């Protein structure tokens, strides 16, 4: 993409309404524009990152054997009356009446709809296990929408639902989700810690929230710092193996990590003092096993191996896709702007032409642009007639992890400059080598 032809409405001033850094930077970098309280338009740069995050979520869900689909945003109130949640949900639910006077709602979540699909089409244990998921907009009429996309009213969520014949299989689905989530967040450059959360009236150790540590997080968290040493890395997981998934879950759930809702001071105090940490965290996902809570009232049963009709065991598993943009920025920025992890960056590399209009500099930039594009990378070429300082400030603000700077002085010596946004370190090298290095970073072969 050439910046002169792109739509990147960056703001010079700090927007007064933004209280936290991610909200401020998303507005300043021209990623989002508020349409109404808690409702945003996703401008091209923000939309690109949102799509990248979605792609990672899809890839990791499919890898775990979960099946993508898409359910509507508008739902009928009748199903929610059947489950008993229509009245319980309260004012967070946006209720709508159509022209025929039928009650509808903008879905805050999808347990009812998915259970209805299930009961219409599945009747035998032979069709299980089954996990269906979608990535769809949700609406919750939050009393205090704030912090930009972090607590919106309209937000994008991945929600997945597992259907299993018994509790043991459903717990395997729970573990599979935990493992796939660990991989998902790590690919986004995030450390999201699974923390035992409050399971409400159902009880038991059957829900975990994933929290990214950040001062601006809304949850208070308590953890053993040993958990920070755990890395998922590139291990290959046999998702069908109950033992393997359970082992990974054990690894991540053994060090103490809880939110204030489930915090147990006695257990916490048993951790060696230097490892005892209290901090704040952003909830970027939650997994839940809830047994037959929806399948019983909605009559979602299957014939088990003995030919007996039993209600299916279910769980639901959510990732806050749009909230993740804010969480990533909270975890990765400096005073100049955003620092995107390579896994989600909107463009792989910036190209800054220090002297637009200089024949040699222009040609060198065009060649770089073509070479990067040819190996499947997306560069953002700042080809505007602006002074160098302004170009650097824009690149730093929008946070591309790598920048190639091209100017007449370097070209005289046959070099360009490759700079890491994270460390600020630069090296001079030939254009060819710069392309090769960037290609390597992104695992492409030139
Ligand atoms: P919270 O406690 O933050 O209100 P929740 O527990 O009600 O969230 P879930 O039903 O668990 O939310 O939804 C799954 C994920 O969706 C959450 O982990 C979070 O990342 C995201 N999410 C929930 N509410 C919002 C919101 N208002 N804006 C953006 N993302 C949200
Ligand atoms: Mg939650």
Tab-separated table of C-alpha atoms and ligand atoms in Angstrom, residues 140 142 149-153 155 157 209 218 283-286 318-320 322-323, ligand 1:
chain	number	residue	atom	x	y	z
A	140	UNK	CA	-24.395	-5.671	25.372
A	142	UNK	CA	-23.009	-1.869	29.040
A	149	UNK	CA	-12.910	-1.110	22.052
A	150	UNK	CA	-11.993	-2.564	25.413
A	151	UNK	CA	-15.502	-2.219	26.817
A	152	UNK	CA	-17.743	-1.487	23.894
A	153	UNK	CA	-21.449	-2.024	23.557
A	155	UNK	CA	-18.025	-5.869	20.025
A	157	UNK	CA	-16.452	-12.103	19.874
A	209	UNK	CA	-10.564	-16.508	32.347
A	218	UNK	CA	-10.378	-3.949	35.162
A	283	UNK	CA	-9.923	-10.380	30.391
A	284	UNK	CA	-9.401	-11.463	26.790
A	285	UNK	CA	-11.255	-14.762	26.952
A	286	UNK	CA	-13.145	-17.223	29.071
A	318	UNK	CA	-15.281	-16.970	24.199
A	319	UNK	CA	-12.482	-14.770	22.913
A	320	UNK	CA	-12.844	-10.993	22.910
A	322	UNK	CA	-12.138	-6.639	19.221
A	323	UNK	CA	-11.019	-6.161	22.842
B	1	LIG	P1	-16.506	-8.667	31.309
B	1	LIG	O1	-16.358	-9.370	32.649
B	1	LIG	O2	-15.259	-7.961	30.860
B	1	LIG	O3	-17.736	-7.811	31.237
B	1	LIG	P2	-17.733	-11.053	30.385
B	1	LIG	O4	-17.145	-12.026	31.339
B	1	LIG	O5	-19.104	-10.573	30.608
B	1	LIG	O6	-16.740	-9.807	30.227
B	1	LIG	P3	-17.847	-13.108	28.375
B	1	LIG	O7	-19.289	-13.389	28.306
B	1	LIG	O8	-16.946	-14.037	29.100
B	1	LIG	O9	-17.624	-11.615	28.901
B	1	LIG	O10	-17.356	-12.863	26.879
B	1	LIG	C1	-16.177	-13.412	26.292
B	1	LIG	C2	-15.152	-12.351	26.016
B	1	LIG	O11	-15.684	-11.248	25.278
B	1	LIG	C3	-14.601	-11.701	27.272
B	1	LIG	O12	-13.569	-12.491	27.826
B	1	LIG	C4	-14.084	-10.368	26.753
B	1	LIG	O13	-12.775	-10.529	26.242
B	1	LIG	C5	-15.031	-10.043	25.612
B	1	LIG	N1	-15.986	-9.000	26.026
B	1	LIG	C6	-16.995	-9.117	26.911
B	1	LIG	N2	-17.667	-7.968	27.050
B	1	LIG	C7	-17.063	-7.075	26.212
B	1	LIG	C8	-17.292	-5.713	25.891
B	1	LIG	N3	-18.282	-5.029	26.447
B	1	LIG	N4	-16.483	-5.121	24.983
B	1	LIG	C9	-15.489	-5.817	24.390
B	1	LIG	N5	-15.221	-7.105	24.658
B	1	LIG	C10	-15.993	-7.739	25.546
